Short mmCIF file of C-alpha atoms in Angstrom, two decimals:
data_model
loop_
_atom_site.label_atom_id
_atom_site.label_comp_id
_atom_site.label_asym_id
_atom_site.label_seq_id
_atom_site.Cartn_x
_atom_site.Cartn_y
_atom_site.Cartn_z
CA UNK A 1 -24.29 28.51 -0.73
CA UNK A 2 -22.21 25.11 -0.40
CA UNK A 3 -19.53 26.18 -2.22
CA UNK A 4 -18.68 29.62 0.01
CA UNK A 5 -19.38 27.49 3.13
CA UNK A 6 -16.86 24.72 1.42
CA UNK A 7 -13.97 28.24 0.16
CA UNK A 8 -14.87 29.54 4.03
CA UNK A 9 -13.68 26.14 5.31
CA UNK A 10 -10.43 26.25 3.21
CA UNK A 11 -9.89 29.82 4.04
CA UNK A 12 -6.11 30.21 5.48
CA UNK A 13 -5.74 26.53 4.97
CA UNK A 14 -5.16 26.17 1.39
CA UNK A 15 -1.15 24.80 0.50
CA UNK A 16 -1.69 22.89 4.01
CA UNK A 17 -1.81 19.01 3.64
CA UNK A 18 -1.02 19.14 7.70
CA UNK A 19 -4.61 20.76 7.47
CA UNK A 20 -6.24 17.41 6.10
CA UNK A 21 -8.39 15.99 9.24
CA UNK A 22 -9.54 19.35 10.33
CA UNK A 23 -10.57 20.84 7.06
CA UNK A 24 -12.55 17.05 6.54
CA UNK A 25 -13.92 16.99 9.61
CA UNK A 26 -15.43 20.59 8.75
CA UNK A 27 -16.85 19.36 5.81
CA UNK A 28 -17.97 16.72 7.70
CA UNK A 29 -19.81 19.08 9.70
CA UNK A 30 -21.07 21.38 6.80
CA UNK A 31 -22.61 18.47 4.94
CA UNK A 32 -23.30 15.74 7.28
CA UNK A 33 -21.30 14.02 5.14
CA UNK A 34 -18.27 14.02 2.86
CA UNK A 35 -19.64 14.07 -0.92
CA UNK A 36 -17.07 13.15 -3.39
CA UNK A 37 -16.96 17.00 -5.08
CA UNK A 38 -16.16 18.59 -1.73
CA UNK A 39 -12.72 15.47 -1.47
CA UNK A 40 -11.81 16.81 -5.31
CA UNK A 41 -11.46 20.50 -4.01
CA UNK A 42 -9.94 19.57 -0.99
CA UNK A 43 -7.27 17.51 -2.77
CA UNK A 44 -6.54 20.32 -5.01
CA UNK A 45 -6.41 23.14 -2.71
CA UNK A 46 -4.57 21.61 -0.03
CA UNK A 47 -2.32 19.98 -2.20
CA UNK A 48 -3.03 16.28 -0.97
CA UNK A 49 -3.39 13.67 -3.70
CA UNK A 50 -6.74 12.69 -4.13
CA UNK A 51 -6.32 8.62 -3.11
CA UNK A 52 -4.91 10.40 0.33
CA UNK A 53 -8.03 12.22 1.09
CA UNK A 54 -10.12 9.15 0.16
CA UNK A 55 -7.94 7.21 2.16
CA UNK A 56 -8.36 8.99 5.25
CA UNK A 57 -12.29 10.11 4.75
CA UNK A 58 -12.73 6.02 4.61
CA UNK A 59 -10.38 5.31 6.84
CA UNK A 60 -12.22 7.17 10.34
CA UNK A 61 -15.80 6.01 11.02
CA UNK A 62 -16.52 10.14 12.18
CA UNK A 63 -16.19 10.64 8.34
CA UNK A 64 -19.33 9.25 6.24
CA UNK A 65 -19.60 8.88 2.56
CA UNK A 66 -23.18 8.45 2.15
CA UNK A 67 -25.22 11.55 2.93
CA UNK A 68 -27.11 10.95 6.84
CA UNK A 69 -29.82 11.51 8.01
CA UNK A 70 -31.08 15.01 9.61
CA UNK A 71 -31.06 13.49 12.80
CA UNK A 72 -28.30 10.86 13.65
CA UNK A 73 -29.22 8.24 16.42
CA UNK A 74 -25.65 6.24 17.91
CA UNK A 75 -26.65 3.16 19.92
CA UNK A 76 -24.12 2.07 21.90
CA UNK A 77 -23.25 -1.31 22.07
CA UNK A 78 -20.04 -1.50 24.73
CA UNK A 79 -19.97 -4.71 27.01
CA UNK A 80 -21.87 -2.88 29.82
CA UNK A 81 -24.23 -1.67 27.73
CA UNK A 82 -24.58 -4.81 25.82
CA UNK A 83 -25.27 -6.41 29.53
CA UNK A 84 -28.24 -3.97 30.15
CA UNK A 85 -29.81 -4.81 27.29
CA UNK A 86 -28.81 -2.55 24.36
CA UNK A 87 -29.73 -4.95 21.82
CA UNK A 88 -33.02 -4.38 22.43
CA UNK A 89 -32.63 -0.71 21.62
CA UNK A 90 -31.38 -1.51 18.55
CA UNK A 91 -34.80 -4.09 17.85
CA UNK A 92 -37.19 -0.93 19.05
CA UNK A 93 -34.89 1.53 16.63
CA UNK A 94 -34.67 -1.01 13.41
CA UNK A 95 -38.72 -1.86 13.93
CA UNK A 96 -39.84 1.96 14.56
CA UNK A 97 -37.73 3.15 11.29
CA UNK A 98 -37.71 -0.03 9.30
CA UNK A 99 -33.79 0.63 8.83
CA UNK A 100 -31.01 -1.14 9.42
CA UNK A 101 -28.21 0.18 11.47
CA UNK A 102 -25.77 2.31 9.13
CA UNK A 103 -28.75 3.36 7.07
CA UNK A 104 -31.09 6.29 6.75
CA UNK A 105 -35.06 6.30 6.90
CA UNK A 106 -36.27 7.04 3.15
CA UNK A 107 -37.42 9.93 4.52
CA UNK A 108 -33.95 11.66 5.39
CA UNK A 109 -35.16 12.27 8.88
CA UNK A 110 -32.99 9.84 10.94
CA UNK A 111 -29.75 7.90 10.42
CA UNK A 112 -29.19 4.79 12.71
CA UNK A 113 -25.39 3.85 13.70
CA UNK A 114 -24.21 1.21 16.22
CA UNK A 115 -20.87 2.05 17.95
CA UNK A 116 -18.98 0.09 20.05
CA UNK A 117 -18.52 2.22 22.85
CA UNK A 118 -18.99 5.94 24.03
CA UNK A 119 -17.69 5.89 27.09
CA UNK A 120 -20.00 6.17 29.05
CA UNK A 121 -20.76 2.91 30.88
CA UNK A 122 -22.34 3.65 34.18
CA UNK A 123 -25.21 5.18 32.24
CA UNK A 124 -26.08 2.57 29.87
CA UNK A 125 -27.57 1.27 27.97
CA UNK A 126 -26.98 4.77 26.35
CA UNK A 127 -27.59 6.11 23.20
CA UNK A 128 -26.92 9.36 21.66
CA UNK A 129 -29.20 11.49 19.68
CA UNK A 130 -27.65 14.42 17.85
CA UNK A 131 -25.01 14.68 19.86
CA UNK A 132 -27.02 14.83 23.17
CA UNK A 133 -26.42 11.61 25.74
CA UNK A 134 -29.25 9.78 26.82
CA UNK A 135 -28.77 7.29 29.80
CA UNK A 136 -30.54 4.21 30.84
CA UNK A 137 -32.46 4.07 27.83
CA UNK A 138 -35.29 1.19 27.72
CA UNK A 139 -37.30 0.93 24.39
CA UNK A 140 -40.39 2.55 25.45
CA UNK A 141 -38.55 5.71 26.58
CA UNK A 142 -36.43 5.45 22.89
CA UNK A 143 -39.72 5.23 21.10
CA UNK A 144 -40.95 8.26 22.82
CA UNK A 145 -37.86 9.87 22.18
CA UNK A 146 -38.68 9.03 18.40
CA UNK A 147 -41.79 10.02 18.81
CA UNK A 148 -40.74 13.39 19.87
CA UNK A 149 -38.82 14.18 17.76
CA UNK A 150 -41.05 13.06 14.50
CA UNK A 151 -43.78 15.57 15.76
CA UNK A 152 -41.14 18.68 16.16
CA UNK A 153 -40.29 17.76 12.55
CA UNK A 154 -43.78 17.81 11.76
CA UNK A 155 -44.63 20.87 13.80
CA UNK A 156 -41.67 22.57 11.61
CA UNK A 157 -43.26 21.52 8.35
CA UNK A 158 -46.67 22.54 8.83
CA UNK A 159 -45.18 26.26 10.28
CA UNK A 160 -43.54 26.28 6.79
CA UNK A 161 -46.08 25.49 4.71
CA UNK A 162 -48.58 28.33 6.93
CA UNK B 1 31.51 8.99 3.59
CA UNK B 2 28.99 5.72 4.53
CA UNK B 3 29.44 4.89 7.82
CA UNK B 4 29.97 0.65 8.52
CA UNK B 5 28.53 -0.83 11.21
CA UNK B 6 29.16 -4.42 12.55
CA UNK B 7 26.45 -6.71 13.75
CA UNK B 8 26.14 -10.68 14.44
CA UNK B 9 23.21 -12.71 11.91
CA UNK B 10 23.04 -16.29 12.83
CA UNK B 11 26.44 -15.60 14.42
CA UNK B 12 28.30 -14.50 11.36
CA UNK B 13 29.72 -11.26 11.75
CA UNK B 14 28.78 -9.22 9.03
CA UNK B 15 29.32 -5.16 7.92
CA UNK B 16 27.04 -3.34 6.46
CA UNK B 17 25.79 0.48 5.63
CA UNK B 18 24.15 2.75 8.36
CA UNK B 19 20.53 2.98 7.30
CA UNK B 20 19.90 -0.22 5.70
CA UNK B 21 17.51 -2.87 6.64
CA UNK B 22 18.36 -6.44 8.49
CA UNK B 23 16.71 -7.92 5.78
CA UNK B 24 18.39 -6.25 2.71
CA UNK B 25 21.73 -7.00 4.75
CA UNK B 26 21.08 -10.78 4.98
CA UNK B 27 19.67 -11.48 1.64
CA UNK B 28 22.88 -9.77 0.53
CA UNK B 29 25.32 -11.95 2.30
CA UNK B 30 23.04 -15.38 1.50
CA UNK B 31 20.99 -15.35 4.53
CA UNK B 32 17.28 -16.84 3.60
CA UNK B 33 14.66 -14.40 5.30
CA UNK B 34 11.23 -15.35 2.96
CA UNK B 35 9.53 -11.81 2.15
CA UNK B 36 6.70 -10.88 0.20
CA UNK B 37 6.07 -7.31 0.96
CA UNK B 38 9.65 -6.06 0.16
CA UNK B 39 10.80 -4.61 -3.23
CA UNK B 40 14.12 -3.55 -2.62
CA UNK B 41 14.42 0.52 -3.32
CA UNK B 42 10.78 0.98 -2.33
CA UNK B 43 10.13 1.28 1.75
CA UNK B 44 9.26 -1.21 3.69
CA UNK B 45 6.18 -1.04 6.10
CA UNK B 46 6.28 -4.65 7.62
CA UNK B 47 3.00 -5.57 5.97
CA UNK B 48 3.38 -9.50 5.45
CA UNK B 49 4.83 -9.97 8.29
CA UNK B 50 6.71 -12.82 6.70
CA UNK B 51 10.86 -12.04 7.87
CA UNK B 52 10.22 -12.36 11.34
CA UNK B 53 13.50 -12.02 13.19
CA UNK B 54 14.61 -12.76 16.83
CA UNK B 55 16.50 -9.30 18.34
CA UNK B 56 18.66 -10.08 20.95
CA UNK B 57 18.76 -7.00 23.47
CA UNK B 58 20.20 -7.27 26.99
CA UNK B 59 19.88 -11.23 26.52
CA UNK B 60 15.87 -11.20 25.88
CA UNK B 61 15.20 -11.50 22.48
CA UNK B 62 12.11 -9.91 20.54
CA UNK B 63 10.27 -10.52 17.65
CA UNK B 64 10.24 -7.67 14.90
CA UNK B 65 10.01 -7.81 11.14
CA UNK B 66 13.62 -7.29 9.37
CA UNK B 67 12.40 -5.22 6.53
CA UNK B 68 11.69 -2.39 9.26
CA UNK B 69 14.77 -2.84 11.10
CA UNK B 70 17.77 -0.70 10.86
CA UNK B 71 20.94 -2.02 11.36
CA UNK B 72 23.21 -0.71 14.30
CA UNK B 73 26.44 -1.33 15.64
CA UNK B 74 26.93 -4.77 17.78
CA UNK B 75 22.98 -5.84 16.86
CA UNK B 76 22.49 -9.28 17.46
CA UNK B 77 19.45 -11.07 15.35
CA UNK B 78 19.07 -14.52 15.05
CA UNK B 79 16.83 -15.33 11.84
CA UNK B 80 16.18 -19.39 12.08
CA UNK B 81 15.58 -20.14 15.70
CA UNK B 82 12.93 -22.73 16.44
CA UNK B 83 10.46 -19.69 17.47
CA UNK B 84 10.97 -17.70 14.02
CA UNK B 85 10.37 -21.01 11.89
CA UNK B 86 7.30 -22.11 13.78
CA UNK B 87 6.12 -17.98 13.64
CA UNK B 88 7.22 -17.98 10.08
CA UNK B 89 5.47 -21.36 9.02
CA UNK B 90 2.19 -19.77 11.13
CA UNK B 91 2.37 -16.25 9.03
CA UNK B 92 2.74 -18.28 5.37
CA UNK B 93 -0.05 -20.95 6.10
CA UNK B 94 -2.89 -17.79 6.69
CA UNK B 95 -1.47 -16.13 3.59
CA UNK B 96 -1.84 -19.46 1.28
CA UNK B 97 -5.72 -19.90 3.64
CA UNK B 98 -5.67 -16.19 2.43
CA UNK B 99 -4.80 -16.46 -1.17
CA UNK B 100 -4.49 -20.07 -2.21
CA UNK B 101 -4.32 -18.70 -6.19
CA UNK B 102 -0.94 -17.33 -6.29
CA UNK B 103 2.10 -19.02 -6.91
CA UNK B 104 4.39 -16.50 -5.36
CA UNK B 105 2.44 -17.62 -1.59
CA UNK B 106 2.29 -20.81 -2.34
CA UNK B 107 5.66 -20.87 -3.39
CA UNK B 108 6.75 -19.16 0.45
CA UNK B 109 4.49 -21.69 1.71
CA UNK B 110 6.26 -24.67 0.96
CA UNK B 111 9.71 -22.43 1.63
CA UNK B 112 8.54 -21.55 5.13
CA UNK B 113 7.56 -25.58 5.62
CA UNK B 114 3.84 -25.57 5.44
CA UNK B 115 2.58 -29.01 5.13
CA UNK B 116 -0.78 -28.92 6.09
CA UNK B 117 -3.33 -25.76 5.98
CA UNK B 118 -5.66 -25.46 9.31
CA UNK B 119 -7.22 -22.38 8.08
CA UNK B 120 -10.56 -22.19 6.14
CA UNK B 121 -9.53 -21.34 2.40
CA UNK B 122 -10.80 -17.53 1.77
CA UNK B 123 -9.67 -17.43 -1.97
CA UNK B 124 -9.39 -13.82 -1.77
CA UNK B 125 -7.58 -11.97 -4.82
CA UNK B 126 -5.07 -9.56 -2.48
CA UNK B 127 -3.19 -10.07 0.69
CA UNK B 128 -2.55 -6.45 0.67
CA UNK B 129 0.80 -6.86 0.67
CA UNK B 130 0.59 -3.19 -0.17
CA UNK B 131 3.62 -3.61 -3.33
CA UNK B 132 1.29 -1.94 -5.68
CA UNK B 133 0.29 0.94 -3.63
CA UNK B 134 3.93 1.63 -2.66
CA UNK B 135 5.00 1.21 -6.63
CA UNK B 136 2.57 3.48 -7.40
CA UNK B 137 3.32 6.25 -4.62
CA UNK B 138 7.36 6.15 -4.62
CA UNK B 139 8.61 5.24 -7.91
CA UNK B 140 6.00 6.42 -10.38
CA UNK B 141 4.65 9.31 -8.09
CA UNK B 142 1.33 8.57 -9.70
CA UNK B 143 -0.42 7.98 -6.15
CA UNK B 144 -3.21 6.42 -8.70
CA UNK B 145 -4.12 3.79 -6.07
CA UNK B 146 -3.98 3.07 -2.49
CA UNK B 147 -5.44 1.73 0.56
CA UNK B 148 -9.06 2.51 1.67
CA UNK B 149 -11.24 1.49 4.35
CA UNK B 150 -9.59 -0.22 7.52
CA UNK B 151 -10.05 -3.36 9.54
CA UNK B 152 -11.68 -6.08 7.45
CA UNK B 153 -12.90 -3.78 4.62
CA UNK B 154 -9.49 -2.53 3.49
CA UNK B 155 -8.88 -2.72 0.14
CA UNK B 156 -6.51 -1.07 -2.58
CA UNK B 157 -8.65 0.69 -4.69
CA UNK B 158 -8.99 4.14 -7.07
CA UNK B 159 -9.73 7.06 -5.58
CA UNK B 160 -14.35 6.74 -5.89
CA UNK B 161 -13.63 3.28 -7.26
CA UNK B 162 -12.85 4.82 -10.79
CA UNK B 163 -9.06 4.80 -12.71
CA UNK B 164 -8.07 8.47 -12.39
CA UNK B 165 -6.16 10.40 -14.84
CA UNK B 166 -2.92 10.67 -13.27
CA UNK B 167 -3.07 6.37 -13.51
CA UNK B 168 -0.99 6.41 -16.68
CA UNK B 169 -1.68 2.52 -16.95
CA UNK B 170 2.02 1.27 -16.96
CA UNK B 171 0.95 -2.14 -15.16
CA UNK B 172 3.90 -2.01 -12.77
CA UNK B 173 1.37 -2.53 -9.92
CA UNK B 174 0.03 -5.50 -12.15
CA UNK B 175 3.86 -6.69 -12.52
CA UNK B 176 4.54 -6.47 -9.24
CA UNK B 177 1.43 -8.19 -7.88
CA UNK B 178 1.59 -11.59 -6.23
CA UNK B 179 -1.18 -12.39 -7.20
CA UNK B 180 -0.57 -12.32 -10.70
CA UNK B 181 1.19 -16.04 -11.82
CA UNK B 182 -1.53 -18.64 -10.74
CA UNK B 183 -0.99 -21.76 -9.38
CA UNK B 184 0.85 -24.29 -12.03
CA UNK B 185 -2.22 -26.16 -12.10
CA UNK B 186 -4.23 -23.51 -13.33
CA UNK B 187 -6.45 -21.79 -11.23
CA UNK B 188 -8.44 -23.23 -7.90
CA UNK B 189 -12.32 -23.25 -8.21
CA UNK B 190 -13.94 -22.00 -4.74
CA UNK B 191 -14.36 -25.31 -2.75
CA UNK B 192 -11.33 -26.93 -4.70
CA UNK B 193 -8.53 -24.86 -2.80
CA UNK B 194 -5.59 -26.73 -1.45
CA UNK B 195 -2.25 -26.39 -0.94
CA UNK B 196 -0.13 -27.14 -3.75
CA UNK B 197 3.45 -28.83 -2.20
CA UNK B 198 4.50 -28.88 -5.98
CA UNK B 199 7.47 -27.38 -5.77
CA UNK B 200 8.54 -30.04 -3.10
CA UNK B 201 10.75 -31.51 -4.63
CA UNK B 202 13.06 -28.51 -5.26
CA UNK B 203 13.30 -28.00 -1.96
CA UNK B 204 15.37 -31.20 -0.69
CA UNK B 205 18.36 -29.06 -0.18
CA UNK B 206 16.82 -26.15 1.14
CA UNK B 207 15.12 -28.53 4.26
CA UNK B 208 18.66 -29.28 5.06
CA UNK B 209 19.41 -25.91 5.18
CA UNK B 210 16.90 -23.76 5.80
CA UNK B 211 19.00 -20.39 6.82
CA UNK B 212 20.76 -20.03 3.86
CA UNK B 213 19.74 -18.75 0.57
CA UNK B 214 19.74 -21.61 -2.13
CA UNK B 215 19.09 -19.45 -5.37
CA UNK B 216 15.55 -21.67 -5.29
CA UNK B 217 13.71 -21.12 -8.18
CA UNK B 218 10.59 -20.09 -5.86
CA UNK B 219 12.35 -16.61 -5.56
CA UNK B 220 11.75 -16.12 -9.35
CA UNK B 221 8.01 -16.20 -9.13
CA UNK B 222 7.60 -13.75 -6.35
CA UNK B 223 10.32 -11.15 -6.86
CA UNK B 224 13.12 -12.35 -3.90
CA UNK B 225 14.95 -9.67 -3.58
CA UNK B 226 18.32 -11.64 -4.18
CA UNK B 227 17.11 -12.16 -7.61
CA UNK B 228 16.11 -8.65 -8.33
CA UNK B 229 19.49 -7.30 -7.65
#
């Protein structure tokens, strides 16, 4: 299955090394990461030596190397944020999931990531979970948030498994 | 045919060839710009920061490094002002805080007039002066190593941290590497770093003339370009 996903990606790009970013940042989205088979391919089809798509995959923090989490939680950490108290998100986040920021529970459920900003200062502290903005976060309302999304996991498990 | 252009070093009118660099022009004629990052026939990227010059446009003057500049008709750069020495002398004191255990920076150190070292020692084993990478991309086309990561964590590493096949193992990035001749002493323990001033005493006639190239041994041990030519 990985491997169409990975020739529908290069698809029209192949012979492109102007194609680099994009065709990464689609792996990027295929995998949730960028493992090291996917850079060899992409090297060879695109015709970029290998050391240059390392280089740039560890070169842009939207690129990981490590395989993430399902879910990936970004706390931001921005002066204004930082002001309102975003360090305690990060406490409630690190003590809920016993991980450290840049890691992933054992689990494979969530990944935690600190940024420095997202932009979006008149709503913080603010974090983002897959992709979705949530403003004026306090720790009980990112525990909950947890929480919530723990049990839909669950939910989804036990639907499988019936 | 090469087209000449005429510009002013130090006030010495001098001619060179459209498309080459300040710095490969004034090492030629005998002007001393220290460098670490240059190997001449390789391109420059301005990575050690160390040949500083003063560009006089429109009578302000900036600050640029020479290995990036190009020359042009009725330039004006002035490479030994009191600015540039105390920029230069600034530059070689964090690379020898940097990378105490090379010769070749300790070496520019005394040449750029360090006498004291206000910077806790790192002992780190690269300055990422980026010669090896640039050896390894332009003249062997091997593109074996390069850099990786960025900010603090940039390295030069193998592609996965492992020696590829197309790394043929010819050791010019090991030749070429600053890093390579240690200290005459021998190498400096972690908490035994200092800086060395050895050399000192070869270096009476180059204090009294500091903006003139004086065939000092130092260029031996890190690859001056006036010697390599």
């Amino acid at each position: 299955m990985s491997t169409t996903s990975l020739e529908a990606i290069l698809e029209g790009r192949r012979s492109q090394p102007q194609e680099l970013i994009e065709v990464l940042q689609d792996v990027q989205e295929l995998f949730g990461y960028i493992p090291q088979e996917s850079m060899i391919s992409v090297s060879r089809e695109l015709g970029v030596p290998l050391i240059e798509v390392y280089r740039v995959a560890s070169f842009y923090k939207a690129f990981s190397l490590e395989p993430r989490g399902k879910h990936v939680i970004t706390v931001c950490l921005g002066t204004a944020c930082h002001v309102r108290g975003a360090a305690r998100l990060v406490d409630q986040v690190t003590g809920q999931l016993e991980v450290e920021p840049g890691g992933t529970t054992s689990d494979g459920l969530f990944t935690v990531e600190c940024v420095n900003c997202l932009g979006a200062c008149a709503l913080g502290p603010v974090l983002v979970l897959d992709g979705v903005y949530h403003d004026h976060m306090s720790p009980r309302k990112l525990s909950r948030l947890i929480e919530a999304v723990r049990s839909a996991e669950e939910e989804v498990a036990v639907r499988a498994e019936a | 045919m090469l087209q000449q252009v005429t510009l002013s070093i130090d006030g010495a009118q001098v001619e060179a060839v459209r498309g080459t660099s300040v710095l490969d022009v004034a090492v030629e004629y005998g002007i001393c710009i220290p460098h670490l990052c240059h190997i001449p026939s390789l391109s420059d990227f301005g990575g050690c920061r160390l040949c500083v010059v003063e560009l006089i446009e429109n009578s302000r003057s900036k600050v640029t490094t020479s290995c990036t500049l190009l020359v042009q008709d009725d330039m004006v750069v002035r490479t030994n002002t009191e600015k540039i020495r105390k920029l230069r002398r600034n530059i070689a004191e964090l690379l020898v805080a940097q990378a105490p255990n090379s010769r070749a920076i300790q070496d520019i150190a005394v040449r750029c007039g360090v006498s004291q070292v206000r910077y806790p020692f790192r002992n780190e084993s690269c300055v990422l002066c980026g010669r090896c990478v640039r050896l390894c991309t332009e003249l062997w086309s091997a593109r074996a190593i390069g850099f990786v990561g960025r900010g603090k964590d940039r390295h030069v590493d193998f592609p996965f941290g492992v020696r590829p096949d197309v790394c043929k193992q010819c050791q010019a990035c090991v030749q070429h590497c600053p890093m390579t001749i240690t200290p005459c002493d021998g190498p400096m323990e972690p908490g035994e770093e200092r800086l060395c001033g050895k050399c000192e005493a070869q270096l009476l006639i180059a204090e009294s003339a500091p903006d003139s190239c004086i065939w000092c041994e130092l260029g031996v041990g890190f690859g001056c370009a006036r010697h390599a030519s």
